[in-house]
mmCIF file of C-alpha atoms in Angstrom:
data_model
loop_
_atom_site.group_PDB
_atom_site.id
_atom_site.type_symbol
_atom_site.label_atom_id
_atom_site.label_comp_id
_atom_site.label_asym_id
_atom_site.label_seq_id
_atom_site.Cartn_x
_atom_site.Cartn_y
_atom_site.Cartn_z
ATOM 1 C CA UNK A 269 -33.122 -18.982 12.668
ATOM 2 C CA UNK A 270 -32.117 -16.849 9.719
ATOM 3 C CA UNK A 271 -34.164 -16.742 6.584
ATOM 4 C CA UNK A 272 -32.426 -19.011 4.051
ATOM 5 C CA UNK A 273 -32.803 -16.250 1.449
ATOM 6 C CA UNK A 274 -30.445 -14.089 3.521
ATOM 7 C CA UNK A 275 -27.692 -16.574 2.762
ATOM 8 C CA UNK A 276 -28.595 -18.117 -0.608
ATOM 9 C CA UNK A 277 -30.018 -15.065 -2.298
ATOM 10 C CA UNK A 278 -28.353 -11.704 -2.863
ATOM 11 C CA UNK A 279 -29.318 -8.141 -2.100
ATOM 12 C CA UNK A 280 -28.175 -5.134 -4.029
ATOM 13 C CA UNK A 281 -27.429 -3.187 -0.833
ATOM 14 C CA UNK A 282 -24.333 -5.320 -0.083
ATOM 15 C CA UNK A 283 -21.029 -3.470 -0.649
ATOM 16 C CA UNK A 284 -17.593 -5.137 -0.718
ATOM 17 C CA UNK A 285 -14.531 -3.160 0.365
ATOM 18 C CA UNK A 286 -11.011 -4.313 -0.452
ATOM 19 C CA UNK A 287 -8.677 -3.464 2.495
ATOM 20 C CA UNK A 288 -5.555 -5.286 1.164
ATOM 21 C CA UNK A 289 -3.291 -2.253 0.890
ATOM 22 C CA UNK A 290 -4.432 -0.707 4.196
ATOM 23 C CA UNK A 291 -4.615 -3.760 6.520
ATOM 24 C CA UNK A 292 -2.003 -5.629 4.491
ATOM 25 C CA UNK A 293 0.260 -2.599 4.745
ATOM 26 C CA UNK A 294 0.582 -3.397 8.476
ATOM 27 C CA UNK A 295 2.488 -6.516 7.348
ATOM 28 C CA UNK A 296 5.100 -4.823 5.161
ATOM 29 C CA UNK A 297 5.043 -1.225 6.464
ATOM 30 C CA UNK A 298 3.129 -0.219 3.313
ATOM 31 C CA UNK A 299 6.037 -0.917 0.943
ATOM 32 C CA UNK A 300 3.841 -2.111 -1.923
ATOM 33 C CA UNK A 301 5.315 -1.227 -5.301
ATOM 34 C CA UNK A 302 3.312 0.874 -7.728
ATOM 35 C CA UNK A 303 2.562 -1.982 -10.093
ATOM 36 C CA UNK A 304 1.022 -4.033 -7.276
ATOM 37 C CA UNK A 305 -1.354 -1.217 -6.288
ATOM 38 C CA UNK A 306 -2.199 -0.359 -9.901
ATOM 39 C CA UNK A 307 -2.968 -3.965 -10.788
ATOM 40 C CA UNK A 308 -4.994 -4.442 -7.589
ATOM 41 C CA UNK A 309 -7.107 -1.437 -8.564
ATOM 42 C CA UNK A 310 -7.705 -2.882 -12.040
ATOM 43 C CA UNK A 311 -8.545 -6.262 -10.514
ATOM 44 C CA UNK A 312 -11.094 -4.699 -8.198
ATOM 45 C CA UNK A 313 -12.752 -3.102 -11.192
ATOM 46 C CA UNK A 314 -12.936 -6.460 -12.987
ATOM 47 C CA UNK A 315 -14.114 -8.287 -9.867
ATOM 48 C CA UNK A 316 -16.925 -5.831 -9.222
ATOM 49 C CA UNK A 317 -15.531 -4.734 -5.810
ATOM 50 C CA UNK A 318 -17.261 -1.529 -4.674
ATOM 51 C CA UNK A 319 -14.529 0.220 -2.633
ATOM 52 C CA UNK A 320 -10.722 0.002 -2.474
ATOM 53 C CA UNK A 321 -9.058 1.180 0.728
ATOM 54 C CA UNK A 322 -5.689 2.376 -0.493
ATOM 55 C CA UNK A 323 -4.070 3.050 2.885
ATOM 56 C CA UNK A 324 -3.985 5.499 5.808
ATOM 57 C CA UNK A 325 -3.968 9.246 6.143
ATOM 58 C CA UNK A 326 -1.283 9.190 8.845
ATOM 59 C CA UNK A 327 0.280 12.307 10.366
ATOM 60 C CA UNK A 328 3.890 12.730 9.183
ATOM 61 C CA UNK A 329 4.697 14.468 12.445
ATOM 62 C CA UNK A 330 3.898 11.251 14.276
ATOM 63 C CA UNK A 331 5.069 8.652 11.736
ATOM 64 C CA UNK A 332 8.472 9.059 10.087
ATOM 65 C CA UNK A 333 7.934 8.910 6.307
ATOM 66 C CA UNK A 334 11.376 7.318 5.803
ATOM 67 C CA UNK A 335 10.219 4.237 7.746
ATOM 68 C CA UNK A 336 7.021 3.590 5.795
ATOM 69 C CA UNK A 337 5.841 3.256 2.227
ATOM 70 C CA UNK A 338 3.723 5.989 0.709
ATOM 71 C CA UNK A 339 0.428 4.165 1.375
ATOM 72 C CA UNK A 340 0.817 4.973 5.057
ATOM 73 C CA UNK A 341 0.140 8.594 4.131
ATOM 74 C CA UNK A 342 -1.795 8.441 0.850
ATOM 75 C CA UNK A 343 -0.912 11.814 -0.587
ATOM 76 C CA UNK A 344 -3.463 12.665 -3.248
ATOM 77 C CA UNK A 345 -0.722 13.174 -5.873
ATOM 78 C CA UNK A 346 0.695 9.700 -5.176
ATOM 79 C CA UNK A 347 -2.717 8.114 -5.596
ATOM 80 C CA UNK A 348 -3.307 9.897 -8.914
ATOM 81 C CA UNK A 349 0.147 9.017 -10.230
ATOM 82 C CA UNK A 350 -0.336 5.313 -9.561
ATOM 83 C CA UNK A 351 -4.060 4.802 -10.232
ATOM 84 C CA UNK A 352 -4.245 7.040 -13.256
ATOM 85 C CA UNK A 353 -7.676 7.937 -14.535
ATOM 86 C CA UNK A 354 -10.301 6.830 -12.065
ATOM 87 C CA UNK A 355 -12.959 4.302 -12.966
ATOM 88 C CA UNK A 356 -16.363 5.182 -11.455
ATOM 89 C CA UNK A 357 -17.091 1.523 -10.785
ATOM 90 C CA UNK A 358 -14.636 1.433 -7.837
ATOM 91 C CA UNK A 359 -14.558 4.147 -5.185
ATOM 92 C CA UNK A 360 -11.316 4.912 -3.329
ATOM 93 C CA UNK A 361 -11.060 5.220 0.441
ATOM 94 C CA UNK A 362 -8.506 5.818 3.193
ATOM 95 C CA UNK A 363 -8.525 5.163 6.923
ATOM 96 C CA UNK A 364 -7.925 7.969 9.411
ATOM 97 C CA UNK A 365 -7.167 7.006 13.016
ATOM 98 C CA UNK A 366 -8.251 9.261 15.826
ATOM 99 C CA UNK A 367 -5.177 10.933 17.257
ATOM 100 C CA UNK A 368 -2.899 9.738 14.473
ATOM 101 C CA UNK A 369 -3.799 11.961 11.578
ATOM 102 C CA UNK A 370 -3.871 15.677 10.757
ATOM 103 C CA UNK A 371 -7.250 15.401 9.129
ATOM 104 C CA UNK A 372 -8.034 19.105 8.943
ATOM 105 C CA UNK A 373 -4.963 19.710 6.743
ATOM 106 C CA UNK A 374 -4.205 16.364 5.093
ATOM 107 C CA UNK A 375 -7.731 15.552 3.944
ATOM 108 C CA UNK A 376 -8.616 17.951 1.141
ATOM 109 C CA UNK A 377 -12.032 18.850 -0.212
ATOM 110 C CA UNK A 378 -13.503 15.917 -2.050
ATOM 111 C CA UNK A 379 -13.775 17.915 -5.248
ATOM 112 C CA UNK A 380 -9.967 18.248 -5.218
ATOM 113 C CA UNK A 381 -9.162 14.679 -4.242
ATOM 114 C CA UNK A 382 -9.249 11.241 -5.926
ATOM 115 C CA UNK A 383 -10.805 9.871 -2.690
ATOM 116 C CA UNK A 384 -14.489 9.145 -2.199
ATOM 117 C CA UNK A 385 -14.750 7.624 1.296
ATOM 118 C CA UNK A 386 -13.046 8.467 4.624
ATOM 119 C CA UNK A 387 -13.042 5.650 7.169
ATOM 120 C CA UNK A 388 -12.644 6.969 10.709
ATOM 121 C CA UNK A 389 -11.151 4.506 13.223
ATOM 122 C CA UNK A 390 -11.754 5.017 16.916
ATOM 123 C CA UNK A 391 -12.170 3.393 20.290
ATOM 124 C CA UNK A 392 -15.219 3.958 22.410
ATOM 125 C CA UNK A 393 -13.343 6.339 24.663
ATOM 126 C CA UNK A 394 -12.315 8.667 21.795
ATOM 127 C CA UNK A 395 -15.766 9.026 20.299
ATOM 128 C CA UNK A 396 -16.030 12.824 20.600
ATOM 129 C CA UNK A 397 -12.884 13.211 18.506
ATOM 130 C CA UNK A 398 -14.200 10.683 16.054
ATOM 131 C CA UNK A 399 -17.449 12.621 15.602
ATOM 132 C CA UNK A 400 -15.462 15.795 14.914
ATOM 133 C CA UNK A 401 -13.497 13.926 12.208
ATOM 134 C CA UNK A 402 -16.727 12.559 10.696
ATOM 135 C CA UNK A 403 -18.242 16.020 10.624
ATOM 136 C CA UNK A 404 -15.095 17.483 9.019
ATOM 137 C CA UNK A 405 -15.046 14.808 6.303
ATOM 138 C CA UNK A 406 -18.765 15.283 5.623
ATOM 139 C CA UNK A 407 -18.346 19.020 5.316
ATOM 140 C CA UNK A 408 -15.674 18.316 2.700
ATOM 141 C CA UNK A 409 -18.083 16.231 0.686
ATOM 142 C CA UNK A 410 -17.029 12.613 1.440
ATOM 143 C CA UNK A 411 -18.862 9.469 2.251
ATOM 144 C CA UNK A 412 -17.837 8.561 5.812
ATOM 145 C CA UNK A 413 -17.775 5.362 7.856
ATOM 146 C CA UNK A 414 -16.659 4.726 11.415
ATOM 147 C CA UNK A 415 -14.873 1.636 12.718
ATOM 148 C CA UNK A 416 -15.331 1.155 16.459
ATOM 149 C CA UNK A 417 -12.253 -0.888 17.268
ATOM 150 C CA UNK A 418 -11.698 -3.548 19.934
ATOM 151 C CA UNK A 419 -15.403 -3.864 20.825
ATOM 152 C CA UNK A 420 -14.673 -7.312 22.341
ATOM 153 C CA UNK A 421 -12.997 -5.468 25.233
ATOM 154 C CA UNK A 422 -15.605 -2.731 25.625
ATOM 155 C CA UNK A 423 -18.518 -2.618 28.039
ATOM 156 C CA UNK A 424 -21.921 -2.960 26.329
ATOM 157 C CA UNK A 425 -23.094 0.301 27.867
ATOM 158 C CA UNK A 426 -20.130 2.095 26.375
ATOM 159 C CA UNK A 427 -20.787 0.590 22.963
ATOM 160 C CA UNK A 428 -24.432 1.694 23.125
ATOM 161 C CA UNK A 429 -23.325 5.194 24.039
ATOM 162 C CA UNK A 430 -20.945 5.236 21.082
ATOM 163 C CA UNK A 431 -23.634 4.003 18.754
ATOM 164 C CA UNK A 432 -25.980 6.712 19.987
ATOM 165 C CA UNK A 433 -23.359 9.371 19.289
ATOM 166 C CA UNK A 434 -22.686 7.965 15.842
ATOM 167 C CA UNK A 435 -26.368 7.713 15.105
ATOM 168 C CA UNK A 436 -26.728 11.418 15.719
ATOM 169 C CA UNK A 437 -23.672 12.199 13.595
ATOM 170 C CA UNK A 438 -23.632 12.437 9.745
ATOM 171 C CA UNK A 439 -21.733 9.124 9.372
ATOM 172 C CA UNK A 440 -23.007 6.863 6.576
ATOM 173 C CA UNK A 441 -22.028 3.454 7.998
ATOM 174 C CA UNK A 442 -20.883 2.034 11.313
ATOM 175 C CA UNK A 443 -18.563 -0.982 11.404
ATOM 176 C CA UNK A 444 -18.428 -3.944 13.739
ATOM 177 C CA UNK A 445 -14.717 -4.566 14.174
ATOM 178 C CA UNK A 446 -13.353 -7.781 15.666
ATOM 179 C CA UNK A 447 -9.905 -6.282 16.216
ATOM 180 C CA UNK A 448 -8.495 -9.249 18.142
ATOM 181 C CA UNK A 449 -10.175 -12.006 16.179
ATOM 182 C CA UNK A 450 -11.747 -13.166 19.416
ATOM 183 C CA UNK A 451 -15.460 -13.259 18.436
ATOM 184 C CA UNK A 452 -17.550 -16.286 17.541
ATOM 185 C CA UNK A 453 -20.459 -16.213 15.096
ATOM 186 C CA UNK A 454 -22.993 -16.373 17.944
ATOM 187 C CA UNK A 455 -21.502 -13.256 19.414
ATOM 188 C CA UNK A 456 -21.388 -11.523 16.027
ATOM 189 C CA UNK A 457 -25.120 -12.261 15.697
ATOM 190 C CA UNK A 458 -25.905 -10.511 18.951
ATOM 191 C CA UNK A 459 -23.609 -7.586 18.162
ATOM 192 C CA UNK A 460 -25.079 -7.240 14.640
ATOM 193 C CA UNK A 461 -28.561 -7.156 16.169
ATOM 194 C CA UNK A 462 -27.472 -4.334 18.478
ATOM 195 C CA UNK A 463 -25.804 -2.342 15.702
ATOM 196 C CA UNK A 464 -28.657 -2.805 13.224
ATOM 197 C CA UNK A 465 -31.100 -1.565 15.872
ATOM 198 C CA UNK A 466 -29.234 1.716 15.959
ATOM 199 C CA UNK A 467 -28.763 1.640 12.181
ATOM 200 C CA UNK A 468 -32.488 1.341 11.621
ATOM 201 C CA UNK A 469 -33.199 4.017 14.213
ATOM 202 C CA UNK A 470 -30.877 6.572 12.632
ATOM 203 C CA UNK A 471 -30.735 5.449 8.999
ATOM 204 C CA UNK A 472 -27.154 4.140 9.028
ATOM 205 C CA UNK A 473 -25.631 1.199 7.194
ATOM 206 C CA UNK A 474 -23.750 -1.423 9.227
ATOM 207 C CA UNK A 475 -20.410 -3.005 8.243
ATOM 208 C CA UNK A 476 -18.203 -5.926 9.292
ATOM 209 C CA UNK A 477 -14.392 -6.029 9.607
ATOM 210 C CA UNK A 478 -13.138 -9.392 10.820
ATOM 211 C CA UNK A 479 -9.728 -10.794 11.802
ATOM 212 C CA UNK A 480 -8.755 -14.437 11.441
ATOM 213 C CA UNK A 481 -7.068 -15.337 14.774
ATOM 214 C CA UNK A 482 -9.473 -18.244 15.365
ATOM 215 C CA UNK A 483 -9.996 -18.965 11.621
ATOM 216 C CA UNK A 484 -13.421 -17.362 11.926
ATOM 217 C CA UNK A 485 -13.081 -14.177 9.833
ATOM 218 C CA UNK A 486 -15.036 -15.619 6.899
ATOM 219 C CA UNK A 487 -17.575 -17.354 9.166
ATOM 220 C CA UNK A 488 -18.112 -14.148 11.135
ATOM 221 C CA UNK A 489 -18.493 -12.114 7.960
ATOM 222 C CA UNK A 490 -21.132 -14.371 6.436
ATOM 223 C CA UNK A 491 -22.882 -14.480 9.830
ATOM 224 C CA UNK A 492 -23.067 -10.718 9.668
ATOM 225 C CA UNK A 493 -24.425 -10.830 6.127
ATOM 226 C CA UNK A 494 -27.222 -13.104 7.278
ATOM 227 C CA UNK A 495 -27.962 -10.661 10.079
ATOM 228 C CA UNK A 496 -28.487 -7.786 7.689
ATOM 229 C CA UNK A 497 -25.007 -6.212 7.653
ATOM 230 C CA UNK A 498 -24.336 -4.720 4.220
ATOM 231 C CA UNK A 499 -20.791 -3.343 4.153
ATOM 232 C CA UNK A 500 -18.214 -6.142 4.117
ATOM 233 C CA UNK A 501 -14.385 -5.875 4.314
ATOM 234 C CA UNK A 502 -12.059 -8.419 2.792
ATOM 235 C CA UNK A 503 -8.467 -8.683 1.613
ATOM 236 C CA UNK A 504 -6.818 -10.711 -1.108
ATOM 237 C CA UNK A 505 -5.419 -13.944 0.333
ATOM 238 C CA UNK A 506 -6.607 -12.579 3.692
ATOM 239 C CA UNK A 507 -3.548 -10.329 3.905
ATOM 240 C CA UNK A 508 -3.715 -8.172 7.019
ATOM 241 C CA UNK A 509 -2.221 -7.503 10.417
ATOM 242 C CA UNK A 510 -1.185 -10.682 12.145
ATOM 243 C CA UNK A 511 -3.660 -13.466 11.367
ATOM 244 C CA UNK A 512 -5.130 -11.390 8.586
ATOM 245 C CA UNK A 513 -8.733 -10.787 7.521
ATOM 246 C CA UNK A 514 -11.641 -12.368 5.763
ATOM 247 C CA UNK A 515 -10.248 -13.397 2.383
ATOM 248 C CA UNK A 516 -11.643 -11.772 -0.740
ATOM 249 C CA UNK A 517 -11.701 -15.098 -2.581
ATOM 250 C CA UNK A 518 -13.910 -16.623 0.126
ATOM 251 C CA UNK A 519 -16.249 -13.696 0.196
ATOM 252 C CA UNK A 520 -16.656 -13.283 -3.560
ATOM 253 C CA UNK A 521 -17.230 -17.049 -3.863
ATOM 254 C CA UNK A 522 -19.949 -16.866 -1.223
ATOM 255 C CA UNK A 523 -21.874 -13.796 -2.445
ATOM 256 C CA UNK A 524 -24.404 -14.811 -5.081
ATOM 257 C CA UNK A 525 -24.646 -11.307 -6.548
ATOM 258 C CA UNK A 526 -23.848 -11.623 -10.306
ATOM 259 C CA UNK A 527 -21.971 -8.273 -10.209
ATOM 260 C CA UNK A 528 -19.012 -9.980 -8.446
ATOM 261 C CA UNK A 529 -16.507 -12.026 -10.465
ATOM 262 C CA UNK A 530 -14.128 -14.536 -8.921
ATOM 263 C CA UNK A 531 -11.841 -15.108 -11.907
ATOM 264 C CA UNK A 532 -9.807 -11.832 -11.695
ATOM 265 C CA UNK A 533 -9.422 -12.387 -7.937
ATOM 266 C CA UNK A 534 -7.788 -15.785 -8.514
ATOM 267 C CA UNK A 535 -5.596 -14.278 -11.240
ATOM 268 C CA UNK A 536 -4.354 -11.471 -8.968
ATOM 269 C CA UNK A 537 -3.633 -13.925 -6.134
ATOM 270 C CA UNK A 538 -1.553 -16.094 -8.459
ATOM 271 C CA UNK A 539 0.383 -13.245 -10.011
ATOM 272 C CA UNK A 540 0.818 -10.879 -7.026
ATOM 273 C CA UNK A 541 -0.102 -12.386 -3.677
ATOM 274 C CA UNK A 542 1.862 -15.616 -3.984
ATOM 275 C CA UNK A 543 5.089 -13.759 -4.916
ATOM 276 C CA UNK A 544 4.666 -11.586 -1.754
ATOM 277 C CA UNK A 545 4.680 -14.748 0.364
ATOM 278 C CA UNK A 546 7.563 -16.217 -1.598
ATOM 279 C CA UNK A 547 9.480 -13.007 -0.876
ATOM 280 C CA UNK A 548 9.006 -13.688 2.823
ATOM 281 C CA UNK A 549 6.036 -11.575 3.857
ATOM 282 C CA UNK A 550 4.195 -13.342 6.698
ATOM 283 C CA UNK A 551 0.504 -13.166 7.607
ATOM 284 C CA UNK A 552 -2.360 -15.507 8.253
ATOM 285 C CA UNK A 553 -3.554 -17.984 10.841
ATOM 286 C CA UNK A 554 -1.012 -19.666 13.122
ATOM 287 C CA UNK A 555 -1.118 -21.010 16.643
ATOM 288 C CA UNK A 556 0.244 -17.848 18.333
ATOM 289 C CA UNK A 557 -2.623 -15.817 16.810
ATOM 290 C CA UNK A 558 -5.140 -18.366 17.958
ATOM 291 C CA UNK A 559 -3.839 -18.007 21.524
ATOM 292 C CA UNK A 560 -4.134 -14.209 21.595
ATOM 293 C CA UNK A 561 -7.577 -14.474 19.994
ATOM 294 C CA UNK A 562 -8.750 -16.975 22.642
ATOM 295 C CA UNK A 563 -7.519 -14.660 25.396
ATOM 296 C CA UNK A 564 -9.057 -11.594 23.674
ATOM 297 C CA UNK A 565 -5.650 -9.890 23.551
ATOM 298 C CA UNK A 566 -4.155 -7.514 21.004
ATOM 299 C CA UNK A 567 -2.016 -9.621 18.625
ATOM 300 C CA UNK A 568 1.094 -7.511 19.066
ATOM 301 C CA UNK A 569 2.791 -10.189 21.142
ATOM 302 C CA UNK A 570 1.955 -12.845 18.519
ATOM 303 C CA UNK A 571 3.274 -10.568 15.765
ATOM 304 C CA UNK A 572 6.575 -10.199 17.687
ATOM 305 C CA UNK A 573 6.690 -13.997 18.186
ATOM 306 C CA UNK A 574 6.293 -14.460 14.439
ATOM 307 C CA UNK A 575 8.963 -11.911 13.505
ATOM 308 C CA UNK A 576 11.408 -13.583 15.889
ATOM 309 C CA UNK A 577 10.771 -16.987 14.231
ATOM 310 C CA UNK A 578 9.995 -18.488 17.592
ATOM 311 C CA UNK A 579 8.520 -22.014 17.846
ATOM 312 C CA UNK A 580 8.264 -22.313 21.624
ATOM 313 C CA UNK A 581 4.461 -22.106 21.689
ATOM 314 C CA UNK A 582 4.098 -23.340 25.249
ATOM 315 C CA UNK A 583 6.478 -20.688 26.584
ATOM 316 C CA UNK A 584 4.593 -18.034 24.610
ATOM 317 C CA UNK A 585 1.320 -19.288 26.069
ATOM 318 C CA UNK A 586 2.806 -18.992 29.573
ATOM 319 C CA UNK A 587 3.932 -15.459 28.815
ATOM 320 C CA UNK A 588 0.608 -14.142 27.556
ATOM 321 C CA UNK A 589 -1.376 -15.887 30.331
ATOM 322 C CA UNK A 590 0.837 -14.118 32.845
ATOM 323 C CA UNK A 591 0.000 -10.781 31.241
ATOM 324 C CA UNK A 592 -3.732 -11.473 30.850
#
């Protein structure tokens, strides 16, 4: 049983990261206009959010720049031109995927960049490459976190080996990532216990990044908070790939830390998130995402189902069971 203070009190070590542009960019291929990103940055300042993930550092030799908005690549000049003068109350971050970024050339020295944090994303089987990226970013002066993706499909021994490697690396925080939205709070509790064991052993913070396929992103995030996880990801209106993420409005409402302010979050949702949905952008819980989450499958088939405006849920269920 958790101490009630872990849920009703607050601790200063909790950090909230806004991933709306990065995870939400997977909905609209990163075609957010400048005003949206600028106002989101200002909203995060007012709301007390600690970090804003502004997109990816993707390799332009792999991803065609003509097919994506600029937040897929996050050139430093683009960030500066949109954000303007940085406010020290919110740190800026990007995600760099193992094998999908030219990190040695595209990530500059921190002293020459508006960025503060590099978030390395990896699978357990690409951990050596991830450690090299972490070491490179640290040498350049950044804070660094690592997201171990799709852990719901990984063997526990492999996860432990990955945590051991990360523990010995200079990474600052290690993230639990429910990539397929397949985890339940009871599972998150066990996983958080494992991660925090390694975190305490090596002096690393632990984070939580949840997806909402089973409408559990918020529940899993607050479960993680109660288990001692300090770095928490959320997005405005839960905007993110497929079923989306833990919503910022839920998380800010739950955290009892007086530094966080719900009012500007509501204002931004009204003025910017609702128009995105009215324009036709689709994300969030639906039956097809529940089905892939239950089966612990990548949501790509459910995303395709959504884009095709299909309603034949039974046929879809037959299709994904056959491929399970």
